[in-house]
Amino acid sequence: MTTQTDTPVKDRRAAKPVESDRSRAEARLGQKLVAPAIVLMLVVTAFPMLRALYLSLFNYSLTAPDDREFIWFGNYAVALTDPLLWKTTGITVLYMVVTVAFELVIGFAFAMVMHRVIFARGVIRTSILVPYGIITVVSGFAWQFAFSYQNGFVNSWIPGLAADFNWFGETTPAVVAIMVSEIWKTTPFMSLLLLAGLAQVSEDMIEAAKVDGATWTQRLTRVILPNMRAAIMVAVLFRALDAYRIFDNIFVMTAGAQNTESISFLTYRQTIEQFQIGIGSALSVLLFLSVLVIAFLIVKIFRVDLADARQEK
Amino acid sequence: MLTATLLSACGSSGKPTLNWYVNPDGVEVLTQYAAECSTDEYDIEVQLLPSGATDQRTQLARRLAAEDSSTDLMSLDPVFVPEFANAGWLLEFEGEAGDAVTEGILDGPLDTVMWEDKVYAAPQWANTQVLWYRKSLAEAAGLDMSQPVTFDQVIDAAADNGGTVGVQANRYEAYVVWINAMILGAGGDIVSDTESGKDAQVDIDSDAGKAAAAVIQKLADSSAAQSDLTVSNEGTSLGQMFPAEGPGEFMLNWTFAYKNYEGLIETGDITQDQFDDLGFARYPQTVEGEPSAPPVGGIDIGVGAFTEYPEFALEAAQCVASDEAQVALARDAGLMPARGANYDSAELQEAYPPELLELWQTSLDEGGARPKSAYYALISQAVQSRWHSPTAVDPDSTPAESAKFLQDVLDGKALL
């Protein structure tokens, strides 16, 4: 038994090219050369995280430095037992699920258009991508004006809606307005990612399905979509994580009023507006952890091997 | 590179440059005074802050928390002074400097620059709110505006005559200005004993708090409420004074409203007759017979604690808050003086109706400040959180709920 298991290992080792002293020295030199960059990156990324972790253990307001007090994990206890955190998490998940669902459908339609379009290809592709080129804050302002009952066009476009309907006066319409701006802004990104996936689906397979008599729907559901699973997962993962961090549109359109506040906005307010460094840091740590959880869940749900998605296997 | 940085820090003439962070009100006059107050020893350069009070505070705090030595002078909204002073971000105006900047200052603005019995800023200009209204609307309602009026009367007068009442009820600082003024006007407080920081006494659940909530509820339920009540700000109600149709409004707004409407005559947006129909009266009473407490705002000039040139900066602060600067700001930009005597200057008497100047001065002298606390941002946002939306305010529950929440927030037991 032992011999049997040992043999392949020996074989593999033997198969490796023998490194010369020179190539080993070059590798060591390479490591030394990149070491400062790696150290710098670690400092840049790890320092703020560790600092946030440290600060989250204090009850600390920037404007009352003398009252700073070490309270262990008290801030986490306060945050996790506070209904406000769960309410903002709920609304954030709602933003994420609804916007990503709409973007997936509309984005896929756009991707199909971009993929199949024969004439004016450049113009059509560019015009679909334009919203993504606009800064989120600017698109937030644009949509805020669009939904304004004073100078916006939305009220006059929706039949049966009062001309002075105030979109930002109640939670539901305000959330809808924010979602519309988010979907408008980021659908092109989704379609771009899906277009890449679409381009990877072999035309031969589609042709073969056609020859076999498959209808358009059958070709879509049995050939195209299954072959795009990895691309769809990457698109959903990217957009879901992005949507979970939604901030700019809310900042511009409602400033968090009418219960439209997301978890990032809550963290921003604690830290930057209220100078509550301790609880703000605790919230950012929790936000970081929840992003990890979401990423993990999406990868699990789609059951896709990332290495497979990158075609490394 | 280093040489360039040093040169820019010292200015082209080799003199030190003092940076003065200003809010974007009356910038032309401020720039002129930055030049006039520059001396052979230093130059003053104006740096612009964002227009929102919260953004101004955030930007200054970010610099000061990082001990930025280039923040020499700053225009501060009065509510920031206690916060910044407590954080150790402001230089104290000691001795003669303190006497010079506080002498003759009206009580309202004077109160805003004091923290723990020390002077931490120089009052430059003072702002207050009055009740602006259409004389024809008040007349139609049979309201005698020469006598103090109550919020109830104003809301009824507007509602019964097809008019509206303009307030600031979006979820932002100005909403707290309104709530605070109404509570003070009913003889109460949002919080007291504020110098003890987190241990301050929370008083909002009181008869005064209930009276304030009753006014908000009454307006929200009334036909006098403007359709954008829940997101209204200083600008939204301006346009309702002289609408194309309807009798106009009663409006709570700052001193700038007068110059704003006067300017509309030149652009042809309103006629001289319409402008003559603009009336002004003291801030309405919350409770009949109890004098109102008009809000106090304005700008105080603070000196950054980490400035490289503390003496120059203190001197410059006194210069930009001088009588001449105060009069010029009032005349050219509608930003009223903090020092009482300046209201008598010939230039101001010519630019404004004397009775309006007197009204502003009295409002500032008898006005009420917002809570002075190192935790003001928490207090303000805790109040906003429970009192917004105005359509949901209920005198039976809102003051009690907000008191409990405010206490929890101050104790670090609740997120805000």
mmCIF file of N, CA, C and O in Angstrom, chain B residues 178-257:
data_model
loop_
_atom_site.group_PDB
_atom_site.id
_atom_site.type_symbol
_atom_site.label_atom_id
_atom_site.label_comp_id
_atom_site.label_asym_id
_atom_site.label_seq_id
_atom_site.Cartn_x
_atom_site.Cartn_y
_atom_site.Cartn_z
ATOM 1 N N TRP B 178 -36.754 74.104 13.956
ATOM 2 C CA TRP B 178 -38.189 74.406 14.154
ATOM 3 C C TRP B 178 -38.700 73.768 15.446
ATOM 4 O O TRP B 178 -39.324 74.436 16.291
ATOM 5 N N ILE B 179 -38.410 72.480 15.621
ATOM 6 C CA ILE B 179 -38.887 71.765 16.817
ATOM 7 C C ILE B 179 -38.338 72.431 18.082
ATOM 8 O O ILE B 179 -39.066 72.707 19.037
ATOM 9 N N ASN B 180 -37.021 72.732 18.051
ATOM 10 C CA ASN B 180 -36.377 73.337 19.222
ATOM 11 C C ASN B 180 -37.007 74.685 19.556
ATOM 12 O O ASN B 180 -37.305 74.980 20.713
ATOM 13 N N ALA B 181 -37.244 75.502 18.501
ATOM 14 C CA ALA B 181 -37.820 76.834 18.742
ATOM 15 C C ALA B 181 -39.217 76.705 19.344
ATOM 16 O O ALA B 181 -39.584 77.471 20.245
ATOM 17 N N MET B 182 -39.984 75.720 18.876
ATOM 18 C CA MET B 182 -41.343 75.569 19.420
ATOM 19 C C MET B 182 -41.310 75.081 20.866
ATOM 20 O O MET B 182 -42.109 75.520 21.694
ATOM 21 N N ILE B 183 -40.379 74.169 21.154
ATOM 22 C CA ILE B 183 -40.285 73.664 22.537
ATOM 23 C C ILE B 183 -39.828 74.779 23.480
ATOM 24 O O ILE B 183 -40.388 74.977 24.561
ATOM 25 N N LEU B 184 -38.804 75.556 23.040
ATOM 26 C CA LEU B 184 -38.344 76.680 23.865
ATOM 27 C C LEU B 184 -39.486 77.681 24.052
ATOM 28 O O LEU B 184 -39.677 78.237 25.134
ATOM 29 N N GLY B 185 -40.249 77.881 22.978
ATOM 30 C CA GLY B 185 -41.359 78.837 23.018
ATOM 31 C C GLY B 185 -42.465 78.408 23.978
ATOM 32 O O GLY B 185 -43.271 79.232 24.417
ATOM 33 N N ALA B 186 -42.488 77.113 24.306
ATOM 34 C CA ALA B 186 -43.492 76.635 25.266
ATOM 35 C C ALA B 186 -42.875 76.486 26.653
ATOM 36 O O ALA B 186 -43.452 75.858 27.536
ATOM 37 N N GLY B 187 -41.679 77.028 26.811
ATOM 38 C CA GLY B 187 -41.030 77.028 28.123
ATOM 39 C C GLY B 187 -40.281 75.754 28.459
ATOM 40 O O GLY B 187 -39.930 75.515 29.606
ATOM 41 N N GLY B 188 -39.990 74.926 27.456
ATOM 42 C CA GLY B 188 -39.268 73.675 27.729
ATOM 43 C C GLY B 188 -37.896 73.636 27.081
ATOM 44 O O GLY B 188 -37.355 74.666 26.675
ATOM 45 N N ASP B 189 -37.348 72.433 27.009
ATOM 46 C CA ASP B 189 -36.007 72.192 26.464
ATOM 47 C C ASP B 189 -35.989 70.826 25.812
ATOM 48 O O ASP B 189 -36.727 69.944 26.254
ATOM 49 N N ILE B 190 -35.140 70.629 24.840
ATOM 50 C CA ILE B 190 -34.941 69.259 24.348
ATOM 51 C C ILE B 190 -34.089 68.505 25.374
ATOM 52 O O ILE B 190 -34.433 67.416 25.822
ATOM 53 N N VAL B 191 -32.958 69.132 25.736
ATOM 54 C CA VAL B 191 -32.107 68.584 26.809
ATOM 55 C C VAL B 191 -31.611 69.743 27.659
ATOM 56 O O VAL B 191 -31.533 70.876 27.191
ATOM 57 N N SER B 192 -31.264 69.467 28.908
ATOM 58 C CA SER B 192 -30.645 70.504 29.736
ATOM 59 C C SER B 192 -29.407 69.901 30.391
ATOM 60 O O SER B 192 -29.151 68.705 30.247
ATOM 61 N N ASP B 193 -28.662 70.743 31.108
ATOM 62 C CA ASP B 193 -27.402 70.322 31.738
ATOM 63 C C ASP B 193 -26.485 69.687 30.674
ATOM 64 O O ASP B 193 -25.881 68.624 30.895
ATOM 65 N N THR B 194 -26.398 70.356 29.536
ATOM 66 C CA THR B 194 -25.695 69.752 28.395
ATOM 67 C C THR B 194 -24.183 69.705 28.562
ATOM 68 O O THR B 194 -23.516 68.963 27.861
ATOM 69 N N GLU B 195 -23.658 70.512 29.485
ATOM 70 C CA GLU B 195 -22.197 70.513 29.624
ATOM 71 C C GLU B 195 -21.703 69.215 30.250
ATOM 72 O O GLU B 195 -20.508 68.924 30.220
ATOM 73 N N SER B 196 -22.617 68.433 30.814
ATOM 74 C CA SER B 196 -22.165 67.150 31.365
ATOM 75 C C SER B 196 -22.163 66.054 30.296
ATOM 76 O O SER B 196 -22.169 64.870 30.615
ATOM 77 N N GLY B 197 -22.173 66.452 29.035
ATOM 78 C CA GLY B 197 -21.997 65.503 27.934
ATOM 79 C C GLY B 197 -23.087 64.466 27.858
ATOM 80 O O GLY B 197 -24.268 64.783 27.773
ATOM 81 N N LYS B 198 -22.657 63.196 27.960
ATOM 82 C CA LYS B 198 -23.625 62.107 27.811
ATOM 83 C C LYS B 198 -24.602 62.024 28.977
ATOM 84 O O LYS B 198 -25.617 61.339 28.883
ATOM 85 N N ASP B 199 -24.259 62.676 30.091
ATOM 86 C CA ASP B 199 -25.143 62.614 31.252
ATOM 87 C C ASP B 199 -26.172 63.737 31.265
ATOM 88 O O ASP B 199 -26.833 63.968 32.291
ATOM 89 N N ALA B 200 -26.320 64.417 30.139
ATOM 90 C CA ALA B 200 -27.285 65.519 30.072
ATOM 91 C C ALA B 200 -28.687 65.021 30.393
ATOM 92 O O ALA B 200 -28.999 63.844 30.211
ATOM 93 N N GLN B 201 -29.506 65.953 30.883
ATOM 94 C CA GLN B 201 -30.882 65.618 31.246
ATOM 95 C C GLN B 201 -31.779 65.711 30.000
ATOM 96 O O GLN B 201 -31.793 66.732 29.325
ATOM 97 N N VAL B 202 -32.487 64.647 29.709
ATOM 98 C CA VAL B 202 -33.375 64.650 28.533
ATOM 99 C C VAL B 202 -34.761 65.143 28.954
ATOM 100 O O VAL B 202 -35.401 64.553 29.826
ATOM 101 N N ASP B 203 -35.181 66.268 28.358
ATOM 102 C CA ASP B 203 -36.425 66.913 28.806
ATOM 103 C C ASP B 203 -37.521 66.927 27.754
ATOM 104 O O ASP B 203 -38.558 67.544 27.956
ATOM 105 N N ILE B 204 -37.295 66.323 26.614
ATOM 106 C CA ILE B 204 -38.219 66.528 25.493
ATOM 107 C C ILE B 204 -39.622 65.974 25.773
ATOM 108 O O ILE B 204 -40.602 66.459 25.220
ATOM 109 N N ASP B 205 -39.705 64.985 26.668
ATOM 110 C CA ASP B 205 -41.031 64.446 27.010
ATOM 111 C C ASP B 205 -41.654 65.317 28.100
ATOM 112 O O ASP B 205 -41.599 65.005 29.283
ATOM 113 N N SER B 206 -42.211 66.440 27.684
ATOM 114 C CA SER B 206 -42.776 67.397 28.639
ATOM 115 C C SER B 206 -43.996 68.037 27.997
ATOM 116 O O SER B 206 -44.298 67.765 26.835
ATOM 117 N N ASP B 207 -44.646 68.906 28.743
ATOM 118 C CA ASP B 207 -45.790 69.616 28.161
ATOM 119 C C ASP B 207 -45.345 70.432 26.957
ATOM 120 O O ASP B 207 -46.074 70.564 25.968
ATOM 121 N N ALA B 208 -44.121 71.002 27.073
ATOM 122 C CA ALA B 208 -43.614 71.817 25.963
ATOM 123 C C ALA B 208 -43.384 70.950 24.723
ATOM 124 O O ALA B 208 -43.722 71.343 23.607
ATOM 125 N N GLY B 209 -42.838 69.752 24.943
ATOM 126 C CA GLY B 209 -42.629 68.827 23.831
ATOM 127 C C GLY B 209 -43.951 68.440 23.189
ATOM 128 O O GLY B 209 -44.070 68.369 21.961
ATOM 129 N N LYS B 210 -44.947 68.223 24.033
ATOM 130 C CA LYS B 210 -46.266 67.841 23.513
ATOM 131 C C LYS B 210 -46.902 68.991 22.733
ATOM 132 O O LYS B 210 -47.531 68.781 21.699
ATOM 133 N N ALA B 211 -46.690 70.223 23.247
ATOM 134 C CA ALA B 211 -47.256 71.388 22.561
ATOM 135 C C ALA B 211 -46.635 71.526 21.166
ATOM 136 O O ALA B 211 -47.334 71.815 20.190
ATOM 137 N N ALA B 212 -45.324 71.298 21.090
ATOM 138 C CA ALA B 212 -44.639 71.396 19.793
ATOM 139 C C ALA B 212 -45.161 70.312 18.844
ATOM 140 O O ALA B 212 -45.436 70.572 17.668
ATOM 141 N N ALA B 213 -45.311 69.096 19.381
ATOM 142 C CA ALA B 213 -45.794 67.992 18.545
ATOM 143 C C ALA B 213 -47.221 68.268 18.067
ATOM 144 O O ALA B 213 -47.583 67.933 16.935
ATOM 145 N N ALA B 214 -48.022 68.920 18.936
ATOM 146 C CA ALA B 214 -49.400 69.224 18.563
ATOM 147 C C ALA B 214 -49.443 70.182 17.374
ATOM 148 O O ALA B 214 -50.285 70.045 16.485
ATOM 149 N N VAL B 215 -48.501 71.154 17.358
ATOM 150 C CA VAL B 215 -48.463 72.102 16.235
ATOM 151 C C VAL B 215 -48.127 71.358 14.936
ATOM 152 O O VAL B 215 -48.776 71.555 13.902
ATOM 153 N N ILE B 216 -47.126 70.489 15.011
ATOM 154 C CA ILE B 216 -46.723 69.752 13.806
ATOM 155 C C ILE B 216 -47.874 68.882 13.317
ATOM 156 O O ILE B 216 -48.188 68.838 12.123
ATOM 157 N N GLN B 217 -48.533 68.200 14.254
ATOM 158 C CA GLN B 217 -49.660 67.342 13.876
ATOM 159 C C GLN B 217 -50.778 68.162 13.239
ATOM 160 O O GLN B 217 -51.333 67.787 12.211
ATOM 161 N N LYS B 218 -51.031 69.310 13.836
ATOM 162 C CA LYS B 218 -52.112 70.154 13.329
ATOM 163 C C LYS B 218 -51.801 70.602 11.891
ATOM 164 O O LYS B 218 -52.659 70.543 11.013
ATOM 165 N N LEU B 219 -50.547 71.033 11.678
ATOM 166 C CA LEU B 219 -50.194 71.494 10.331
ATOM 167 C C LEU B 219 -50.252 70.329 9.328
ATOM 168 O O LEU B 219 -50.789 70.468 8.229
ATOM 169 N N ALA B 220 -49.707 69.177 9.739
ATOM 170 C CA ALA B 220 -49.663 68.034 8.814
ATOM 171 C C ALA B 220 -51.076 67.604 8.408
ATOM 172 O O ALA B 220 -51.302 67.189 7.277
ATOM 173 N N ASP B 221 -52.026 67.709 9.358
ATOM 174 C CA ASP B 221 -53.408 67.296 9.066
ATOM 175 C C ASP B 221 -54.223 68.386 8.376
ATOM 176 O O ASP B 221 -55.360 68.155 7.974
ATOM 177 N N SER B 222 -53.636 69.583 8.295
ATOM 178 C CA SER B 222 -54.404 70.729 7.802
ATOM 179 C C SER B 222 -54.261 70.877 6.289
ATOM 180 O O SER B 222 -53.268 70.439 5.690
ATOM 181 N N SER B 223 -55.236 71.545 5.691
ATOM 182 C CA SER B 223 -55.126 71.815 4.253
ATOM 183 C C SER B 223 -54.086 72.904 4.001
ATOM 184 O O SER B 223 -53.718 73.176 2.866
ATOM 185 N N ALA B 224 -53.596 73.543 5.075
ATOM 186 C CA ALA B 224 -52.566 74.571 4.917
ATOM 187 C C ALA B 224 -51.185 73.959 4.708
ATOM 188 O O ALA B 224 -50.230 74.660 4.373
ATOM 189 N N ALA B 225 -51.063 72.645 4.926
ATOM 190 C CA ALA B 225 -49.750 71.995 4.737
ATOM 191 C C ALA B 225 -49.397 72.006 3.253
ATOM 192 O O ALA B 225 -50.247 71.755 2.411
ATOM 193 N N GLN B 226 -48.158 72.317 2.931
ATOM 194 C CA GLN B 226 -47.744 72.291 1.531
ATOM 195 C C GLN B 226 -47.512 70.835 1.122
ATOM 196 O O GLN B 226 -47.160 70.003 1.957
ATOM 197 N N SER B 227 -47.721 70.546 -0.159
ATOM 198 C CA SER B 227 -47.739 69.137 -0.569
ATOM 199 C C SER B 227 -46.382 68.450 -0.344
ATOM 200 O O SER B 227 -46.315 67.243 -0.225
ATOM 201 N N ASP B 228 -45.314 69.243 -0.269
ATOM 202 C CA ASP B 228 -44.002 68.623 -0.040
ATOM 203 C C ASP B 228 -43.558 68.781 1.410
ATOM 204 O O ASP B 228 -42.357 68.834 1.694
ATOM 205 N N LEU B 229 -44.532 68.850 2.311
ATOM 206 C CA LEU B 229 -44.210 69.084 3.731
ATOM 207 C C LEU B 229 -43.081 68.181 4.238
ATOM 208 O O LEU B 229 -42.152 68.640 4.892
ATOM 209 N N THR B 230 -43.142 66.903 3.904
ATOM 210 C CA THR B 230 -42.189 65.952 4.501
ATOM 211 C C THR B 230 -40.770 66.139 3.987
ATOM 212 O O THR B 230 -39.834 65.606 4.563
ATOM 213 N N VAL B 231 -40.620 66.865 2.883
ATOM 214 C CA VAL B 231 -39.260 67.094 2.367
ATOM 215 C C VAL B 231 -38.975 68.593 2.204
ATOM 216 O O VAL B 231 -38.053 68.991 1.508
ATOM 217 N N SER B 232 -39.779 69.409 2.904
ATOM 218 C CA SER B 232 -39.652 70.857 2.695
ATOM 219 C C SER B 232 -38.356 71.400 3.288
ATOM 220 O O SER B 232 -37.867 70.914 4.302
ATOM 221 N N ASN B 233 -37.812 72.419 2.639
ATOM 222 C CA ASN B 233 -36.620 73.081 3.181
ATOM 223 C C ASN B 233 -36.754 74.591 3.009
ATOM 224 O O ASN B 233 -37.799 75.080 2.600
ATOM 225 N N GLU B 234 -35.660 75.326 3.286
ATOM 226 C CA GLU B 234 -35.732 76.786 3.234
ATOM 227 C C GLU B 234 -36.115 77.283 1.841
ATOM 228 O O GLU B 234 -36.687 78.350 1.685
ATOM 229 N N GLY B 235 -35.745 76.503 0.826
ATOM 230 C CA GLY B 235 -35.983 76.950 -0.537
ATOM 231 C C GLY B 235 -37.367 76.603 -1.063
ATOM 232 O O GLY B 235 -37.947 77.372 -1.834
ATOM 233 N N THR B 236 -37.926 75.463 -0.641
ATOM 234 C CA THR B 236 -39.165 74.990 -1.262
ATOM 235 C C THR B 236 -40.344 75.941 -1.032
ATOM 236 O O THR B 236 -41.184 76.103 -1.894
ATOM 237 N N SER B 237 -40.383 76.567 0.162
ATOM 238 C CA SER B 237 -41.546 77.407 0.457
ATOM 239 C C SER B 237 -41.390 78.822 -0.099
ATOM 240 O O SER B 237 -42.357 79.569 -0.163
ATOM 241 N N LEU B 238 -40.158 79.200 -0.511
ATOM 242 C CA LEU B 238 -39.944 80.564 -1.035
ATOM 243 C C LEU B 238 -40.883 80.857 -2.207
ATOM 244 O O LEU B 238 -41.458 81.933 -2.311
ATOM 245 N N GLY B 239 -41.005 79.858 -3.079
ATOM 246 C CA GLY B 239 -41.797 80.048 -4.289
ATOM 247 C C GLY B 239 -43.307 80.069 -4.057
ATOM 248 O O GLY B 239 -44.067 80.382 -4.970
ATOM 249 N N GLN B 240 -43.720 79.726 -2.829
ATOM 250 C CA GLN B 240 -45.155 79.674 -2.544
ATOM 251 C C GLN B 240 -45.710 81.016 -2.072
ATOM 252 O O GLN B 240 -46.910 81.151 -1.857
ATOM 253 N N MET B 241 -44.807 81.989 -1.880
ATOM 254 C CA MET B 241 -45.276 83.280 -1.354
ATOM 255 C C MET B 241 -46.119 84.021 -2.397
ATOM 256 O O MET B 241 -47.145 84.593 -2.085
ATOM 257 N N PHE B 242 -45.623 84.005 -3.644
ATOM 258 C CA PHE B 242 -46.356 84.705 -4.712
ATOM 259 C C PHE B 242 -46.685 83.712 -5.833
ATOM 260 O O PHE B 242 -46.124 83.778 -6.919
ATOM 261 N N PRO B 243 -47.590 82.763 -5.546
ATOM 262 C CA PRO B 243 -47.886 81.750 -6.570
ATOM 263 C C PRO B 243 -48.743 82.343 -7.692
ATOM 264 O O PRO B 243 -49.342 83.409 -7.521
ATOM 265 N N ALA B 244 -48.783 81.634 -8.825
ATOM 266 C CA ALA B 244 -49.588 82.110 -9.952
ATOM 267 C C ALA B 244 -51.066 82.168 -9.552
ATOM 268 O O ALA B 244 -51.793 83.062 -9.961
ATOM 269 N N GLU B 245 -51.473 81.188 -8.764
ATOM 270 C CA GLU B 245 -52.857 81.173 -8.278
ATOM 271 C C GLU B 245 -52.845 80.989 -6.772
ATOM 272 O O GLU B 245 -51.970 80.338 -6.233
ATOM 273 N N GLY B 246 -53.842 81.544 -6.109
ATOM 274 C CA GLY B 246 -53.947 81.355 -4.665
ATOM 275 C C GLY B 246 -53.410 82.558 -3.910
ATOM 276 O O GLY B 246 -52.711 83.398 -4.469
ATOM 277 N N PRO B 247 -53.758 82.607 -2.613
ATOM 278 C CA PRO B 247 -53.445 83.809 -1.837
ATOM 279 C C PRO B 247 -52.037 83.846 -1.237
ATOM 280 O O PRO B 247 -51.713 84.777 -0.526
ATOM 281 N N GLY B 248 -51.203 82.823 -1.488
ATOM 282 C CA GLY B 248 -49.849 82.848 -0.929
ATOM 283 C C GLY B 248 -49.777 82.115 0.396
ATOM 284 O O GLY B 248 -50.570 81.207 0.657
ATOM 285 N N GLU B 249 -48.840 82.527 1.227
ATOM 286 C CA GLU B 249 -48.555 81.715 2.418
ATOM 287 C C GLU B 249 -48.084 82.532 3.608
ATOM 288 O O GLU B 249 -47.773 83.718 3.490
ATOM 289 N N PHE B 250 -48.018 81.849 4.739
ATOM 290 C CA PHE B 250 -47.238 82.267 5.896
ATOM 291 C C PHE B 250 -45.996 81.383 5.857
ATOM 292 O O PHE B 250 -46.109 80.188 5.597
ATOM 293 N N MET B 251 -44.837 81.960 6.113
ATOM 294 C CA MET B 251 -43.621 81.152 5.976
ATOM 295 C C MET B 251 -42.630 81.452 7.096
ATOM 296 O O MET B 251 -42.341 82.611 7.391
ATOM 297 N N LEU B 252 -42.078 80.390 7.690
ATOM 298 C CA LEU B 252 -40.987 80.566 8.649
ATOM 299 C C LEU B 252 -39.712 80.528 7.844
ATOM 300 O O LEU B 252 -39.454 79.543 7.146
ATOM 301 N N ASN B 253 -38.941 81.583 7.906
ATOM 302 C CA ASN B 253 -37.683 81.551 7.165
ATOM 303 C C ASN B 253 -36.695 82.578 7.706
ATOM 304 O O ASN B 253 -37.065 83.472 8.461
ATOM 305 N N TRP B 254 -35.451 82.398 7.302
ATOM 306 C CA TRP B 254 -34.354 83.220 7.813
ATOM 307 C C TRP B 254 -34.382 84.627 7.207
ATOM 308 O O TRP B 254 -35.182 84.905 6.304
ATOM 309 N N THR B 255 -33.434 85.441 7.630
ATOM 310 C CA THR B 255 -33.415 86.858 7.227
ATOM 311 C C THR B 255 -33.233 87.055 5.718
ATOM 312 O O THR B 255 -33.657 88.054 5.181
ATOM 313 N N PHE B 256 -32.616 86.069 5.049
ATOM 314 C CA PHE B 256 -32.282 86.262 3.634
ATOM 315 C C PHE B 256 -33.526 86.409 2.745
ATOM 316 O O PHE B 256 -33.440 86.890 1.616
ATOM 317 N N ALA B 257 -34.688 85.996 3.274
ATOM 318 C CA ALA B 257 -35.905 86.009 2.455
ATOM 319 C C ALA B 257 -36.203 87.408 1.908
ATOM 320 O O ALA B 257 -36.656 87.566 0.770
#
